[in-house]
Amino acid sequence: MTEERKPLNFIEQIIEEDLQNGYEREELKFRFPPEPNGYLHIGHASSINLNFGLGLRYNAPVNLRFDDTNPIKEEQEFVDAIKRDVEWLGFKWEKECYASDYFQQLYDWAVAMIKNGDAYVDSQASEQIAQQKGTPTQPGSASPYRDRSVEENLSLFEAMKNGETAEGAHVLRAKIDMASSNMLMRDPVMYRTLHKAHHRTNNDWKIYPMYDWAHGESDFIESVSHSFCTLEFLPHRELYNWFLEKVNQPKQLQPKQREFARRNLSHTIVSKRKLAQLVEKKVVESWDDPRMPTISGLRRRGYTANSIKKFAETIGVGKRENVIDMSHLEFCAREDLNKTASRVMAVLDPLKVVITNYEEGAEEWLEAENNPEDETAGSREVPFSKEIYIEQADFKEEANRKFFRLTLGKEVRLKNAYIIKGESVVKDDDGNIVEVHCTYDPKSKSGSGTEESQRKVKGTLHWVSIPHAVKAEVRLYDRLFTVESPDADKDKKFIDFVNPDSLQTIVGYVEPSLKNAKELEHFQFQRIGYFCADQSTSLEKPVFNRTVSLRDSWVKKSN
RNA sequence: UGGCCUAUGGUGUAACUGGCAACACGUCUGUUUUUGGUACAGAAGAGUCUAGGUUCGAGCCCUAGUAGGCCAACCA
């Protein structure tokens, strides 16, 4: 038995090393810590997949922790949406945690730090404090309040806590090193005063901990062993450890922060702040607009949880700048949908075809396979009649032999039906083709087994019977931005690169079975692409969103 | 003028304690096909940012450059 060694990513290597250097397997614990200030996006999917994937791999618990230390930006709506998205992706968290649950503990620790001379209340304006921080190349200078007595610090901090001081009047700062080459170590702010209701603690607190003070300590409280975050937090690591050393008196397992590169997707943006702008400025309808790279947008667009997880898995984790091409995400969608989506027929740009030798008023129901990739998917019946729609693009009056579709004098197969031959066209006064007249070979019915039905014709077209056709709203989505990296331009803003044609809404004709499509049900409109019933779909008015088109080597060649 | 991080085909990742660069996407060819889809077979495409060094041997180690990124919010 050869053990196939799947290469480990650098995060897994860190864990393997720790395991060899004394960590117990049972001590492993991870967390996914979003701030509830927006919706989760494809970048978070990577982080979710990393943390929960590690949990699965090592059979270790993973907490879902809301990093809710800033009441100004956070809302319950986002908490709910985040939970929904993580669940939909198919992950189970061990505990649902909130940094706000630790406010009292954090406060007590802060008091202890003041007593130990590790923290002090600074009563300067924020501009003043900023100025004293110095610059990356010049050391900072001490605040005049840096050496306040413990008693004074204690009483001021308590006054802050009780809401007796104005917002901005005082902050609590850690006393570290104003000359550190790491700006974050120059006496970072631990608490600010905010007279603002919090979505969970309401008005209980008037002071709120800063990220650096809350995050590592939350990890510690939950006994998280490995705390993974994005690269921009790398300089925070030193502070993370400094705080933990102050708190971790009886030597317990100390959480370890490590950083990985955030994932960027081409032709879109992955920044909650900017995504929020798209919603606010009505560039898109909502956070779950199918053009958004949010988890909820992708879901509504028709991406499956599996395809998103597969995407996250195949791109892996790294530490360098990256822009992943959208085609990779699209591949993951097609790969999954190919195996699972029912094949149906829909005509999006109709051209009327009359089968002249087919009996007037007759109809027949033909058997159609639901999914050639899945034998258990069964079949259904689709109605056929004398008048049908095919795609405009599937007919040309005259064409070269590379054109495998309908043309005068040539035969094509109607999918699941008969072989037809183009005979003549009917044009309007302007010379536009309004009808194509064809004849069919009655013995060529699909699946009939006759010699005629076995004939090889080069092209196969999808179609819809006109008297049975159901009108449907079809939303064709394209990339949201016209350039690969909308937020990389020095002069222009990302919003200037919005693709004006990112949404095209049309009326299409679909086979009658689609009337009953359920919200989020996936289909392959044969020869066109994958579509998903929108949440607004109904019996009277079916609505479909295009997830992604089918791969099309013909388009490429003809261009 | 500082500190830290990163550098491998077009893109994203691999290459275990150094042993003649692999996988996926994308691109291009064919075969099969009642989807110009899928599946299958195959091809092109990097010699690993540069320059030195250590070594029998370097993408991996060392040194110095270069390029990009991060750091001066009472945001996370």
Coordinates of N, CA, C and O in Angstrom, one line a residue, chain A residues 463-524:
Chain A
W463 N -35.3 23.3 -28.9 CA -36.5 23.9 -29.5 C -37.6 23.9 -28.4 O -37.5 23.2 -27.4
V464 N -38.6 24.6 -28.7 CA -39.8 24.7 -27.8 C -41.0 24.8 -28.7 O -41.1 25.5 -29.6
S465 N -42.0 23.9 -28.4 CA -43.3 24.0 -29.1 C -44.0 25.3 -28.8 O -44.3 25.6 -27.7
I466 N -44.4 26.0 -29.9 CA -45.0 27.3 -29.7 C -46.3 27.3 -28.9 O -46.4 28.0 -27.9
P467 N -47.2 26.4 -29.2 CA -48.5 26.4 -28.4 C -48.3 26.0 -27.0 O -49.1 26.3 -26.1
H468 N -47.2 25.3 -26.7 CA -47.0 24.8 -25.3 C -46.0 25.7 -24.6 O -45.8 25.5 -23.4
A469 N -45.3 26.6 -25.3 CA -44.2 27.4 -24.7 C -44.7 28.2 -23.5 O -45.8 28.8 -23.5
V470 N -43.8 28.3 -22.5 CA -44.1 29.2 -21.4 C -43.2 30.4 -21.4 O -42.0 30.2 -21.6
K471 N -43.8 31.5 -21.3 CA -42.9 32.7 -21.3 C -42.2 32.8 -19.9 O -42.9 32.7 -18.9
A472 N -41.0 33.1 -19.9 CA -40.2 33.3 -18.7 C -39.3 34.5 -18.8 O -38.8 34.8 -19.8
E473 N -39.1 35.1 -17.6 CA -38.1 36.2 -17.5 C -36.8 35.5 -17.3 O -36.6 34.6 -16.4
V474 N -35.8 35.9 -18.1 CA -34.5 35.3 -18.0 C -33.5 36.4 -17.8 O -33.5 37.4 -18.6
R475 N -32.7 36.3 -16.8 CA -31.7 37.4 -16.5 C -30.3 36.9 -16.8 O -29.9 35.9 -16.2
L476 N -29.8 37.5 -17.8 CA -28.4 37.1 -18.2 C -27.4 38.0 -17.5 O -27.4 39.3 -17.7
Y477 N -26.6 37.4 -16.7 CA -25.6 38.2 -16.0 C -24.2 38.1 -16.6 O -23.8 37.1 -17.1
D478 N -23.5 39.2 -16.5 CA -22.1 39.2 -17.0 C -21.3 39.8 -15.9 O -21.8 40.2 -14.9
R479 N -20.0 39.8 -16.1 CA -19.1 40.3 -15.0 C -19.5 41.7 -14.6 O -19.9 42.5 -15.4
L480 N -19.3 42.0 -13.3 CA -19.8 43.3 -12.7 C -18.8 44.4 -13.1 O -19.2 45.5 -13.2
F481 N -17.6 44.0 -13.4 CA -16.6 45.1 -13.8 C -16.0 44.7 -15.1 O -15.8 43.6 -15.5
T482 N -15.6 45.8 -15.8 CA -15.0 45.6 -17.1 C -13.5 45.3 -17.1 O -13.0 44.9 -18.1
V483 N -12.9 45.5 -16.0 CA -11.5 45.3 -15.9 C -11.2 44.2 -14.8 O -12.0 43.9 -14.0
E484 N -10.0 43.6 -15.0 CA -9.6 42.5 -14.1 C -9.5 42.9 -12.6 O -10.1 42.3 -11.8
S485 N -8.9 44.0 -12.4 CA -8.7 44.5 -11.0 C -9.3 45.9 -10.8 O -8.5 46.9 -10.9
P486 N -10.6 46.0 -10.6 CA -11.2 47.3 -10.5 C -10.6 48.2 -9.4 O -10.7 49.5 -9.6
D487 N -10.1 47.7 -8.4 CA -9.6 48.6 -7.3 C -8.1 48.7 -7.3 O -7.5 49.2 -6.3
A488 N -7.5 48.4 -8.4 CA -6.0 48.5 -8.5 C -5.6 49.8 -9.2 O -4.4 50.2 -9.2
D489 N -6.5 50.5 -9.8 CA -6.2 51.7 -10.5 C -5.9 52.9 -9.6 O -6.6 53.1 -8.6
K490 N -4.8 53.6 -9.9 CA -4.4 54.7 -9.0 C -5.3 55.9 -9.2 O -5.5 56.7 -8.2
D491 N -5.7 56.1 -10.4 CA -6.5 57.3 -10.7 C -8.0 57.2 -10.6 O -8.7 58.0 -10.1
K492 N -8.5 56.1 -11.1 CA -9.9 55.9 -11.2 C -10.4 55.0 -10.0 O -9.7 54.2 -9.4
K493 N -11.6 55.3 -9.6 CA -12.3 54.5 -8.6 C -12.9 53.2 -9.1 O -13.3 53.2 -10.3
F494 N -13.0 52.3 -8.2 CA -13.5 51.0 -8.7 C -14.9 51.1 -9.3 O -15.2 50.4 -10.3
I495 N -15.6 52.1 -8.8 CA -17.0 52.2 -9.3 C -17.1 52.7 -10.7 O -18.1 52.5 -11.4
D496 N -16.0 53.3 -11.2 CA -15.9 53.8 -12.6 C -15.8 52.6 -13.6 O -16.0 52.8 -14.8
F497 N -15.5 51.5 -13.1 CA -15.3 50.3 -13.9 C -16.5 49.4 -14.0 O -16.4 48.3 -14.5
V498 N -17.6 49.8 -13.4 CA -18.8 48.9 -13.4 C -19.2 48.7 -14.8 O -19.3 49.6 -15.6
N499 N -19.5 47.4 -15.1 CA -19.9 47.0 -16.4 C -21.4 47.4 -16.6 O -22.3 46.9 -15.9
P500 N -21.7 48.3 -17.5 CA -23.1 48.8 -17.7 C -24.0 47.7 -18.2 O -25.2 47.7 -18.1
D501 N -23.4 46.6 -18.8 CA -24.2 45.5 -19.3 C -24.1 44.3 -18.4 O -24.2 43.2 -18.9
S502 N -23.9 44.5 -17.2 CA -23.8 43.3 -16.3 C -25.1 42.6 -16.1 O -25.1 41.4 -15.7
L503 N -26.2 43.2 -16.5 CA -27.5 42.5 -16.4 C -28.3 42.8 -17.6 O -28.5 44.0 -18.0
Q504 N -28.8 41.7 -18.3 CA -29.6 41.9 -19.4 C -30.9 41.0 -19.1 O -30.7 39.8 -18.9
T505 N -32.0 41.6 -19.1 CA -33.2 40.9 -18.8 C -34.0 40.7 -20.1 O -34.3 41.6 -20.8
I506 N -34.3 39.4 -20.4 CA -35.1 39.1 -21.6 C -36.2 38.2 -21.3 O -36.4 37.7 -20.2
V507 N -37.1 38.1 -22.3 CA -38.2 37.1 -22.2 C -37.8 35.9 -23.0 O -37.5 36.1 -24.2
G508 N -37.9 34.8 -22.5 CA -37.5 33.6 -23.2 C -38.7 32.6 -23.2 O -39.7 32.9 -22.5
Y509 N -38.7 31.6 -24.0 CA -39.7 30.6 -24.1 C -39.2 29.3 -23.6 O -38.2 28.8 -24.1
V510 N -39.8 28.7 -22.6 CA -39.3 27.5 -21.9 C -40.3 26.4 -22.0 O -41.5 26.6 -22.2
E511 N -39.8 25.2 -21.9 CA -40.7 24.1 -22.0 C -41.7 24.1 -20.7 O -41.3 24.6 -19.7
P512 N -42.9 23.5 -20.9 CA -43.9 23.7 -19.8 C -43.5 23.1 -18.4 O -43.9 23.7 -17.4
S513 N -42.6 22.2 -18.4 CA -42.2 21.6 -17.1 C -41.6 22.7 -16.2 O -41.6 22.5 -15.0
L514 N -41.1 23.7 -16.8 CA -40.3 24.7 -16.0 C -41.2 25.7 -15.2 O -40.8 26.5 -14.4
K515 N -42.5 25.5 -15.5 CA -43.5 26.4 -14.8 C -43.4 26.0 -13.3 O -43.6 26.9 -12.4
N516 N -43.1 24.8 -13.0 CA -43.0 24.4 -11.6 C -41.7 24.5 -10.9 O -41.4 23.9 -9.9
A517 N -40.8 25.1 -11.6 CA -39.4 25.3 -11.0 C -39.5 25.9 -9.6 O -40.2 26.9 -9.4
K518 N -38.7 25.3 -8.7 CA -38.7 25.8 -7.3 C -37.5 26.8 -7.2 O -36.5 26.6 -7.9
E519 N -37.6 27.7 -6.3 CA -36.5 28.6 -6.0 C -35.2 27.9 -5.8 O -35.2 26.8 -5.1
L520 N -34.2 28.3 -6.4 CA -32.8 27.7 -6.3 C -32.7 26.4 -7.0 O -31.7 25.7 -6.8
E521 N -33.7 26.0 -7.8 CA -33.5 24.8 -8.5 C -32.6 25.0 -9.7 O -32.8 26.0 -10.4
H522 N -31.7 24.1 -9.9 CA -30.7 24.3 -11.0 C -31.1 23.6 -12.3 O -31.6 22.4 -12.2
F523 N -30.9 24.2 -13.4 CA -31.2 23.6 -14.7 C -30.0 23.8 -15.7 O -29.3 24.8 -15.5
Q524 N -29.9 22.9 -16.6 CA -29.1 23.3 -17.8 C -30.1 23.5 -18.9 O -30.8 22.6 -19.3

